[in-house]
Amino acid sequence: MAISSIGARDSQIMSPGFSASASGAKTAGASASGSKGLNAELEDYLKMSPAQRFREGLLKKLGLSEDDLAKMGPEQRKKVDEQMGDLARQEMQKISDKAKGNMVDTSA
């Protein structure tokens, strides 16, 4: 069950590929304990700022988590930070390119 009812602008900021199935709930008839975990995961996600969601999405694209990042040495972390910077620039460029096509002249 993907979060798909979010507006186009917000979905670009959100963590890409976030889905309820990632927490382990495999079917709609999941156990009550599974849905509690899912609810907690969703609540944590919704409490994040857009910047935190964006960062989480970048880490996910690199196949990393905050815990993985915390375990890295300074040199490894610097390389990951550079990769994240490159990914962030690419994402911002995509958003900028889409915004250019959406302008409408309302002065007439």
Short mmCIF file of the N, C-alpha and C atoms (twelve columns), coordinates in Angstrom:
data_MODEL
# 
_entry.id   MODEL 
# 
loop_
_atom_site.group_PDB 
_atom_site.id 
_atom_site.type_symbol 
_atom_site.label_atom_id 
_atom_site.label_alt_id 
_atom_site.label_comp_id 
_atom_site.label_asym_id 
_atom_site.label_seq_id 
_atom_site.Cartn_x 
_atom_site.Cartn_y 
_atom_site.Cartn_z 
_atom_site.pdbx_PDB_model_num 
ATOM 1   N N  . MET A 1   0.852  -1.170 0.000   1 
ATOM 2   C CA . MET A 1   0.000  0.000  0.000   1 
ATOM 3   C C  . MET A 1   0.894  1.228  0.000   1 
ATOM 4   N N  . ALA A 2   1.107  1.830  -1.133  1 
ATOM 5   C CA . ALA A 2   1.966  2.998  -1.254  1 
ATOM 6   C C  . ALA A 2   1.168  4.251  -0.921  1 
ATOM 7   N N  . ILE A 3   1.868  5.248  -0.452  1 
ATOM 8   C CA . ILE A 3   1.233  6.526  -0.173  1 
ATOM 9   C C  . ILE A 3   1.158  7.251  -1.500  1 
ATOM 10  N N  . SER A 4   -0.023 7.237  -2.119  1 
ATOM 11  C CA . SER A 4   -0.137 7.830  -3.447  1 
ATOM 12  C C  . SER A 4   -1.101 9.004  -3.503  1 
ATOM 13  N N  . SER A 5   -1.730 9.337  -2.404  1 
ATOM 14  C CA . SER A 5   -2.695 10.426 -2.434  1 
ATOM 15  C C  . SER A 5   -2.060 11.766 -2.105  1 
ATOM 16  N N  . ILE A 6   -0.760 11.834 -2.100  1 
ATOM 17  C CA . ILE A 6   -0.048 13.057 -1.796  1 
ATOM 18  C C  . ILE A 6   0.107  13.846 -3.076  1 
ATOM 19  N N  . GLY A 7   0.049  15.161 -2.993  1 
ATOM 20  C CA . GLY A 7   0.184  16.013 -4.165  1 
ATOM 21  C C  . GLY A 7   1.535  15.851 -4.826  1 
ATOM 22  N N  . ALA A 8   1.627  16.229 -6.086  1 
ATOM 23  C CA . ALA A 8   2.858  16.054 -6.858  1 
ATOM 24  C C  . ALA A 8   4.028  16.784 -6.215  1 
ATOM 25  N N  . ARG A 9   3.811  17.976 -5.711  1 
ATOM 26  C CA . ARG A 9   4.882  18.750 -5.099  1 
ATOM 27  C C  . ARG A 9   5.423  18.035 -3.882  1 
ATOM 28  N N  . ASP A 10  4.539  17.538 -3.020  1 
ATOM 29  C CA . ASP A 10  4.956  16.879 -1.801  1 
ATOM 30  C C  . ASP A 10  5.594  15.530 -2.084  1 
ATOM 31  N N  . SER A 11  5.139  14.838 -3.096  1 
ATOM 32  C CA . SER A 11  5.680  13.512 -3.372  1 
ATOM 33  C C  . SER A 11  7.122  13.594 -3.849  1 
ATOM 34  N N  . GLN A 12  7.532  14.740 -4.391  1 
ATOM 35  C CA . GLN A 12  8.914  14.892 -4.811  1 
ATOM 36  C C  . GLN A 12  9.824  15.030 -3.602  1 
ATOM 37  N N  . ILE A 13  9.317  15.562 -2.521  1 
ATOM 38  C CA . ILE A 13  10.099 15.763 -1.312  1 
ATOM 39  C C  . ILE A 13  10.113 14.497 -0.471  1 
ATOM 40  N N  . MET A 14  9.034  13.756 -0.521  1 
ATOM 41  C CA . MET A 14  8.897  12.560 0.297   1 
ATOM 42  C C  . MET A 14  9.941  11.518 -0.061  1 
ATOM 43  N N  . SER A 15  10.153 10.619 0.846   1 
ATOM 44  C CA . SER A 15  11.058 9.514  0.613   1 
ATOM 45  C C  . SER A 15  10.558 8.666  -0.541  1 
ATOM 46  N N  . PRO A 16  11.355 8.491  -1.597  1 
ATOM 47  C CA . PRO A 16  10.885 7.715  -2.731  1 
ATOM 48  C C  . PRO A 16  10.690 6.254  -2.364  1 
ATOM 49  N N  . GLY A 17  9.629  5.692  -2.846  1 
ATOM 50  C CA . GLY A 17  9.397  4.276  -2.646  1 
ATOM 51  C C  . GLY A 17  8.880  3.896  -1.285  1 
ATOM 52  N N  . PHE A 18  8.490  4.864  -0.453  1 
ATOM 53  C CA . PHE A 18  7.971  4.519  0.865   1 
ATOM 54  C C  . PHE A 18  6.702  3.720  0.691   1 
ATOM 55  N N  . SER A 19  6.641  2.586  1.342   1 
ATOM 56  C CA . SER A 19  5.434  1.781  1.266   1 
ATOM 57  C C  . SER A 19  5.174  1.097  2.582   1 
ATOM 58  N N  . ALA A 20  3.927  0.837  2.848   1 
ATOM 59  C CA . ALA A 20  3.547  0.191  4.087   1 
ATOM 60  C C  . ALA A 20  4.082  -1.225 4.160   1 
ATOM 61  N N  . SER A 21  4.272  -1.882 3.018   1 
ATOM 62  C CA . SER A 21  4.739  -3.261 3.025   1 
ATOM 63  C C  . SER A 21  6.174  -3.375 3.506   1 
ATOM 64  N N  . ALA A 22  6.923  -2.267 3.534   1 
ATOM 65  C CA . ALA A 22  8.312  -2.308 3.957   1 
ATOM 66  C C  . ALA A 22  8.454  -2.679 5.426   1 
ATOM 67  N N  . SER A 23  7.428  -2.501 6.224   1 
ATOM 68  C CA . SER A 23  7.531  -2.793 7.646   1 
ATOM 69  C C  . SER A 23  7.256  -4.245 7.967   1 
ATOM 70  N N  . GLY A 24  6.868  -5.020 6.993   1 
ATOM 71  C CA . GLY A 24  6.653  -6.435 7.244   1 
ATOM 72  C C  . GLY A 24  5.202  -6.855 7.183   1 
ATOM 73  N N  . ALA A 25  4.265  -5.938 7.077   1 
ATOM 74  C CA . ALA A 25  2.856  -6.316 6.949   1 
ATOM 75  C C  . ALA A 25  2.657  -6.775 5.514   1 
ATOM 76  N N  . LYS A 26  2.425  -8.062 5.319   1 
ATOM 77  C CA . LYS A 26  2.381  -8.627 3.974   1 
ATOM 78  C C  . LYS A 26  1.008  -8.555 3.329   1 
ATOM 79  N N  . THR A 27  -0.054 -8.600 4.127   1 
ATOM 80  C CA . THR A 27  -1.398 -8.611 3.556   1 
ATOM 81  C C  . THR A 27  -2.279 -7.633 4.301   1 
ATOM 82  N N  . ALA A 28  -3.452 -7.400 3.738   1 
ATOM 83  C CA . ALA A 28  -4.403 -6.496 4.397   1 
ATOM 84  C C  . ALA A 28  -4.886 -7.094 5.704   1 
ATOM 85  N N  . GLY A 29  -4.862 -8.409 5.845   1 
ATOM 86  C CA . GLY A 29  -5.306 -9.064 7.066   1 
ATOM 87  C C  . GLY A 29  -4.163 -9.321 8.026   1 
ATOM 88  N N  . ALA A 30  -3.205 -8.424 8.094   1 
ATOM 89  C CA . ALA A 30  -2.050 -8.604 8.982   1 
ATOM 90  C C  . ALA A 30  -2.502 -8.615 10.432  1 
ATOM 91  N N  . SER A 31  -1.692 -9.216 11.279  1 
ATOM 92  C CA . SER A 31  -2.046 -9.301 12.697  1 
ATOM 93  C C  . SER A 31  -2.073 -7.924 13.339  1 
ATOM 94  N N  . ALA A 32  -2.705 -7.830 14.490  1 
ATOM 95  C CA . ALA A 32  -2.815 -6.547 15.188  1 
ATOM 96  C C  . ALA A 32  -1.443 -6.025 15.563  1 
ATOM 97  N N  . SER A 33  -0.539 -6.900 15.972  1 
ATOM 98  C CA . SER A 33  0.796  -6.441 16.344  1 
ATOM 99  C C  . SER A 33  1.545  -5.901 15.133  1 
ATOM 100 N N  . GLY A 34  1.327  -6.483 13.954  1 
ATOM 101 C CA . GLY A 34  1.952  -5.987 12.732  1 
ATOM 102 C C  . GLY A 34  1.435  -4.613 12.369  1 
ATOM 103 N N  . SER A 35  0.143  -4.391 12.549  1 
ATOM 104 C CA . SER A 35  -0.415 -3.090 12.202  1 
ATOM 105 C C  . SER A 35  0.006  -2.024 13.206  1 
ATOM 106 N N  . LYS A 36  0.255  -2.414 14.461  1 
ATOM 107 C CA . LYS A 36  0.765  -1.437 15.427  1 
ATOM 108 C C  . LYS A 36  2.151  -0.972 15.011  1 
ATOM 109 N N  . GLY A 37  2.976  -1.897 14.560  1 
ATOM 110 C CA . GLY A 37  4.301  -1.533 14.084  1 
ATOM 111 C C  . GLY A 37  4.223  -0.644 12.864  1 
ATOM 112 N N  . LEU A 38  3.294  -0.955 11.988  1 
ATOM 113 C CA . LEU A 38  3.089  -0.160 10.784  1 
ATOM 114 C C  . LEU A 38  2.609  1.237  11.152  1 
ATOM 115 N N  . ASN A 39  1.673  1.314  12.092  1 
ATOM 116 C CA . ASN A 39  1.183  2.622  12.523  1 
ATOM 117 C C  . ASN A 39  2.300  3.449  13.139  1 
ATOM 118 N N  . ALA A 40  3.140  2.813  13.953  1 
ATOM 119 C CA . ALA A 40  4.250  3.533  14.574  1 
ATOM 120 C C  . ALA A 40  5.226  4.021  13.514  1 
ATOM 121 N N  . GLU A 41  5.485  3.185  12.514  1 
ATOM 122 C CA . GLU A 41  6.393  3.580  11.435  1 
ATOM 123 C C  . GLU A 41  5.816  4.758  10.653  1 
ATOM 124 N N  . LEU A 42  4.527  4.700  10.371  1 
ATOM 125 C CA . LEU A 42  3.884  5.787  9.645   1 
ATOM 126 C C  . LEU A 42  3.888  7.074  10.471  1 
ATOM 127 N N  . GLU A 43  3.605  6.968  11.763  1 
ATOM 128 C CA . GLU A 43  3.625  8.151  12.633  1 
ATOM 129 C C  . GLU A 43  5.019  8.772  12.660  1 
ATOM 130 N N  . ASP A 44  6.051  7.937  12.784  1 
ATOM 131 C CA . ASP A 44  7.420  8.451  12.780  1 
ATOM 132 C C  . ASP A 44  7.723  9.164  11.467  1 
ATOM 133 N N  . TYR A 45  7.282  8.570  10.367  1 
ATOM 134 C CA . TYR A 45  7.513  9.154  9.054   1 
ATOM 135 C C  . TYR A 45  6.814  10.504 8.925   1 
ATOM 136 N N  . LEU A 46  5.578  10.578 9.392   1 
ATOM 137 C CA . LEU A 46  4.812  11.815 9.268   1 
ATOM 138 C C  . LEU A 46  5.348  12.919 10.183  1 
ATOM 139 N N  . LYS A 47  6.046  12.546 11.239  1 
ATOM 140 C CA . LYS A 47  6.629  13.533 12.151  1 
ATOM 141 C C  . LYS A 47  7.902  14.160 11.579  1 
ATOM 142 N N  . MET A 48  8.471  13.521 10.553  1 
ATOM 143 C CA . MET A 48  9.704  14.041 9.955   1 
ATOM 144 C C  . MET A 48  9.426  15.328 9.191   1 
ATOM 145 N N  . SER A 49  10.425 16.184 9.176   1 
ATOM 146 C CA . SER A 49  10.339 17.385 8.349   1 
ATOM 147 C C  . SER A 49  10.577 16.980 6.895   1 
ATOM 148 N N  . PRO A 50  10.192 17.825 5.952   1 
ATOM 149 C CA . PRO A 50  10.474 17.506 4.551   1 
ATOM 150 C C  . PRO A 50  11.962 17.267 4.293   1 
ATOM 151 N N  . ALA A 51  12.818 18.012 4.970   1 
ATOM 152 C CA . ALA A 51  14.262 17.822 4.801   1 
ATOM 153 C C  . ALA A 51  14.698 16.444 5.300   1 
ATOM 154 N N  . GLN A 52  14.136 16.010 6.420   1 
ATOM 155 C CA . GLN A 52  14.465 14.688 6.941   1 
ATOM 156 C C  . GLN A 52  13.975 13.596 6.001   1 
ATOM 157 N N  . ARG A 53  12.796 13.782 5.440   1 
ATOM 158 C CA . ARG A 53  12.266 12.806 4.483   1 
ATOM 159 C C  . ARG A 53  13.144 12.741 3.239   1 
ATOM 160 N N  . PHE A 54  13.585 13.897 2.783   1 
ATOM 161 C CA . PHE A 54  14.442 13.973 1.610   1 
ATOM 162 C C  . PHE A 54  15.759 13.256 1.885   1 
ATOM 163 N N  . ARG A 55  16.342 13.519 3.042   1 
ATOM 164 C CA . ARG A 55  17.607 12.879 3.431   1 
ATOM 165 C C  . ARG A 55  17.434 11.368 3.512   1 
ATOM 166 N N  . GLU A 56  16.347 10.919 4.113   1 
ATOM 167 C CA . GLU A 56  16.090 9.486  4.214   1 
ATOM 168 C C  . GLU A 56  15.974 8.861  2.824   1 
ATOM 169 N N  . GLY A 57  15.327 9.570  1.919   1 
ATOM 170 C CA . GLY A 57  15.198 9.081  0.550   1 
ATOM 171 C C  . GLY A 57  16.546 8.970  -0.151  1 
ATOM 172 N N  . LEU A 58  17.417 9.956  0.076   1 
ATOM 173 C CA . LEU A 58  18.750 9.905  -0.519  1 
ATOM 174 C C  . LEU A 58  19.540 8.725  0.038   1 
ATOM 175 N N  . LEU A 59  19.468 8.535  1.345   1 
ATOM 176 C CA . LEU A 59  20.160 7.404  1.963   1 
ATOM 177 C C  . LEU A 59  19.630 6.086  1.424   1 
ATOM 178 N N  . LYS A 60  18.316 6.007  1.252   1 
ATOM 179 C CA . LYS A 60  17.696 4.786  0.749   1 
ATOM 180 C C  . LYS A 60  18.188 4.479  -0.667  1 
ATOM 181 N N  . LYS A 61  18.323 5.529  -1.492  1 
ATOM 182 C CA . LYS A 61  18.831 5.334  -2.847  1 
ATOM 183 C C  . LYS A 61  20.254 4.785  -2.834  1 
ATOM 184 N N  . LEU A 62  21.007 5.133  -1.800  1 
ATOM 185 C CA . LEU A 62  22.375 4.638  -1.673  1 
ATOM 186 C C  . LEU A 62  22.425 3.295  -0.940  1 
ATOM 187 N N  . GLY A 63  21.262 2.831  -0.479  1 
ATOM 188 C CA . GLY A 63  21.207 1.553  0.236   1 
ATOM 189 C C  . GLY A 63  21.730 1.644  1.654   1 
ATOM 190 N N  . LEU A 64  21.605 2.815  2.266   1 
ATOM 191 C CA . LEU A 64  22.132 3.046  3.611   1 
ATOM 192 C C  . LEU A 64  21.043 3.525  4.559   1 
ATOM 193 N N  . SER A 65  21.346 3.453  5.849   1 
ATOM 194 C CA . SER A 65  20.463 4.010  6.872   1 
ATOM 195 C C  . SER A 65  21.296 4.958  7.737   1 
ATOM 196 N N  . GLU A 66  20.627 5.663  8.628   1 
ATOM 197 C CA . GLU A 66  21.341 6.553  9.546   1 
ATOM 198 C C  . GLU A 66  22.302 5.759  10.428  1 
ATOM 199 N N  . ASP A 67  21.892 4.546  10.813  1 
ATOM 200 C CA . ASP A 67  22.761 3.689  11.626  1 
ATOM 201 C C  . ASP A 67  24.030 3.316  10.863  1 
ATOM 202 N N  . ASP A 68  23.870 2.980  9.582   1 
ATOM 203 C CA . ASP A 68  25.036 2.661  8.748   1 
ATOM 204 C C  . ASP A 68  25.977 3.855  8.681   1 
ATOM 205 N N  . LEU A 69  25.413 5.024  8.524   1 
ATOM 206 C CA . LEU A 69  26.190 6.247  8.425   1 
ATOM 207 C C  . LEU A 69  26.952 6.517  9.720   1 
ATOM 208 N N  . ALA A 70  26.291 6.266  10.851  1 
ATOM 209 C CA . ALA A 70  26.909 6.506  12.152  1 
ATOM 210 C C  . ALA A 70  28.103 5.577  12.393  1 
ATOM 211 N N  . LYS A 71  28.090 4.401  11.796  1 
ATOM 212 C CA . LYS A 71  29.157 3.415  11.989  1 
ATOM 213 C C  . LYS A 71  30.370 3.675  11.101  1 
ATOM 214 N N  . MET A 72  30.234 4.558  10.130  1 
ATOM 215 C CA . MET A 72  31.318 4.812  9.172   1 
ATOM 216 C C  . MET A 72  32.397 5.708  9.770   1 
ATOM 217 N N  . GLY A 73  33.580 5.536  9.201   1 
ATOM 218 C CA . GLY A 73  34.689 6.408  9.556   1 
ATOM 219 C C  . GLY A 73  34.549 7.735  8.832   1 
ATOM 220 N N  . PRO A 74  35.382 8.702  9.208   1 
ATOM 221 C CA . PRO A 74  35.281 10.040 8.609   1 
ATOM 222 C C  . PRO A 74  35.448 10.064 7.086   1 
ATOM 223 N N  . GLU A 75  36.376 9.264  6.557   1 
ATOM 224 C CA . GLU A 75  36.613 9.275  5.114   1 
ATOM 225 C C  . GLU A 75  35.438 8.661  4.359   1 
ATOM 226 N N  . GLN A 76  34.923 7.527  4.866   1 
ATOM 227 C CA . GLN A 76  33.767 6.900  4.229   1 
ATOM 228 C C  . GLN A 76  32.565 7.825  4.267   1 
ATOM 229 N N  . ARG A 77  32.370 8.457  5.405   1 
ATOM 230 C CA . ARG A 77  31.221 9.355  5.569   1 
ATOM 231 C C  . ARG A 77  31.326 10.543 4.609   1 
ATOM 232 N N  . LYS A 78  32.540 11.043 4.433   1 
ATOM 233 C CA . LYS A 78  32.745 12.171 3.518   1 
ATOM 234 C C  . LYS A 78  32.355 11.764 2.097   1 
ATOM 235 N N  . LYS A 79  32.729 10.534 1.681   1 
ATOM 236 C CA . LYS A 79  32.368 10.056 0.349   1 
ATOM 237 C C  . LYS A 79  30.853 9.937  0.203   1 
ATOM 238 N N  . VAL A 80  30.196 9.421  1.243   1 
ATOM 239 C CA . VAL A 80  28.737 9.280  1.211   1 
ATOM 240 C C  . VAL A 80  28.089 10.658 1.166   1 
ATOM 241 N N  . ASP A 81  28.621 11.607 1.934   1 
ATOM 242 C CA . ASP A 81  28.082 12.973 1.914   1 
ATOM 243 C C  . ASP A 81  28.187 13.583 0.523   1 
ATOM 244 N N  . GLU A 82  29.309 13.325 -0.170  1 
ATOM 245 C CA . GLU A 82  29.478 13.836 -1.532  1 
ATOM 246 C C  . GLU A 82  28.467 13.186 -2.486  1 
ATOM 247 N N  . GLN A 83  28.267 11.862 -2.323  1 
ATOM 248 C CA . GLN A 83  27.286 11.166 -3.161  1 
ATOM 249 C C  . GLN A 83  25.884 11.710 -2.899  1 
ATOM 250 N N  . MET A 84  25.580 11.957 -1.635  1 
ATOM 251 C CA . MET A 84  24.263 12.500 -1.292  1 
ATOM 252 C C  . MET A 84  24.099 13.900 -1.875  1 
ATOM 253 N N  . GLY A 85  25.152 14.692 -1.856  1 
ATOM 254 C CA . GLY A 85  25.104 16.025 -2.449  1 
ATOM 255 C C  . GLY A 85  24.823 15.963 -3.937  1 
ATOM 256 N N  . ASP A 86  25.492 15.020 -4.617  1 
ATOM 257 C CA . ASP A 86  25.258 14.840 -6.056  1 
ATOM 258 C C  . ASP A 86  23.816 14.429 -6.332  1 
ATOM 259 N N  . LEU A 87  23.318 13.461 -5.546  1 
ATOM 260 C CA . LEU A 87  21.928 13.015 -5.711  1 
ATOM 261 C C  . LEU A 87  20.947 14.157 -5.437  1 
ATOM 262 N N  . ALA A 88  21.226 14.945 -4.404  1 
ATOM 263 C CA . ALA A 88  20.345 16.064 -4.062  1 
ATOM 264 C C  . ALA A 88  20.303 17.077 -5.203  1 
ATOM 265 N N  . ARG A 89  21.471 17.382 -5.801  1 
ATOM 266 C CA . ARG A 89  21.506 18.311 -6.924  1 
ATOM 267 C C  . ARG A 89  20.693 17.770 -8.105  1 
ATOM 268 N N  . GLN A 90  20.816 16.462 -8.358  1 
ATOM 269 C CA . GLN A 90  20.054 15.849 -9.447  1 
ATOM 270 C C  . GLN A 90  18.553 15.948 -9.177  1 
ATOM 271 N N  . GLU A 91  18.141 15.667 -7.948  1 
ATOM 272 C CA . GLU A 91  16.722 15.744 -7.596  1 
ATOM 273 C C  . GLU A 91  16.211 17.176 -7.717  1 
ATOM 274 N N  . MET A 92  16.983 18.134 -7.249  1 
ATOM 275 C CA . MET A 92  16.579 19.536 -7.339  1 
ATOM 276 C C  . MET A 92  16.493 19.982 -8.796  1 
ATOM 277 N N  . GLN A 93  17.398 19.477 -9.626  1 
ATOM 278 C CA . GLN A 93  17.361 19.822 -11.050 1 
ATOM 279 C C  . GLN A 93  16.097 19.265 -11.694 1 
ATOM 280 N N  . LYS A 94  15.717 18.033 -11.335 1 
ATOM 281 C CA . LYS A 94  14.485 17.444 -11.863 1 
ATOM 282 C C  . LYS A 94  13.277 18.287 -11.469 1 
ATOM 283 N N  . ILE A 95  13.234 18.713 -10.212 1 
ATOM 284 C CA . ILE A 95  12.123 19.533 -9.729  1 
ATOM 285 C C  . ILE A 95  12.108 20.874 -10.451 1 
ATOM 286 N N  . SER A 96  13.282 21.463 -10.633 1 
ATOM 287 C CA . SER A 96  13.388 22.749 -11.320 1 
ATOM 288 C C  . SER A 96  12.937 22.632 -12.775 1 
ATOM 289 N N  . ASP A 97  13.335 21.554 -13.434 1 
ATOM 290 C CA . ASP A 97  12.945 21.348 -14.823 1 
ATOM 291 C C  . ASP A 97  11.431 21.191 -14.952 1 
ATOM 292 N N  . LYS A 98  10.818 20.493 -14.017 1 
ATOM 293 C CA . LYS A 98  9.359  20.320 -14.053 1 
ATOM 294 C C  . LYS A 98  8.656  21.643 -13.796 1 
ATOM 295 N N  . ALA A 99  9.195  22.452 -12.893 1 
ATOM 296 C CA . ALA A 99  8.566  23.727 -12.549 1 
ATOM 297 C C  . ALA A 99  8.594  24.694 -13.730 1 
ATOM 298 N N  . LYS A 100 9.632  24.640 -14.537 1 
ATOM 299 C CA . LYS A 100 9.733  25.539 -15.693 1 
ATOM 300 C C  . LYS A 100 8.597  25.301 -16.676 1 
ATOM 301 N N  . GLY A 101 8.180  24.069 -16.818 1 
ATOM 302 C CA . GLY A 101 7.123  23.744 -17.749 1 
ATOM 303 C C  . GLY A 101 5.732  24.050 -17.215 1 
ATOM 304 N N  . ASN A 102 5.627  24.364 -15.945 1 
ATOM 305 C CA . ASN A 102 4.330  24.586 -15.324 1 
ATOM 306 C C  . ASN A 102 3.940  26.059 -15.204 1 
ATOM 307 N N  . MET A 103 4.751  26.960 -15.720 1 
ATOM 308 C CA . MET A 103 4.454  28.380 -15.582 1 
ATOM 309 C C  . MET A 103 3.346  28.794 -16.532 1 
ATOM 310 N N  . VAL A 104 2.474  29.659 -16.043 1 
ATOM 311 C CA . VAL A 104 1.356  30.154 -16.843 1 
ATOM 312 C C  . VAL A 104 1.341  31.667 -16.745 1 
ATOM 313 N N  . ASP A 105 1.179  32.341 -17.877 1 
ATOM 314 C CA . ASP A 105 1.110  33.787 -17.910 1 
ATOM 315 C C  . ASP A 105 -0.330 34.197 -17.616 1 
ATOM 316 N N  . THR A 106 -0.553 34.805 -16.454 1 
ATOM 317 C CA . THR A 106 -1.895 35.230 -16.072 1 
ATOM 318 C C  . THR A 106 -2.088 36.730 -16.210 1 
ATOM 319 N N  . SER A 107 -1.162 37.428 -16.881 1 
ATOM 320 C CA . SER A 107 -1.250 38.877 -16.977 1 
ATOM 321 C C  . SER A 107 -2.257 39.344 -18.023 1 
ATOM 322 N N  . ALA A 108 -2.701 38.493 -18.906 1 
ATOM 323 C CA . ALA A 108 -3.613 38.894 -19.988 1 
ATOM 324 C C  . ALA A 108 -5.027 39.076 -19.503 1 
# 
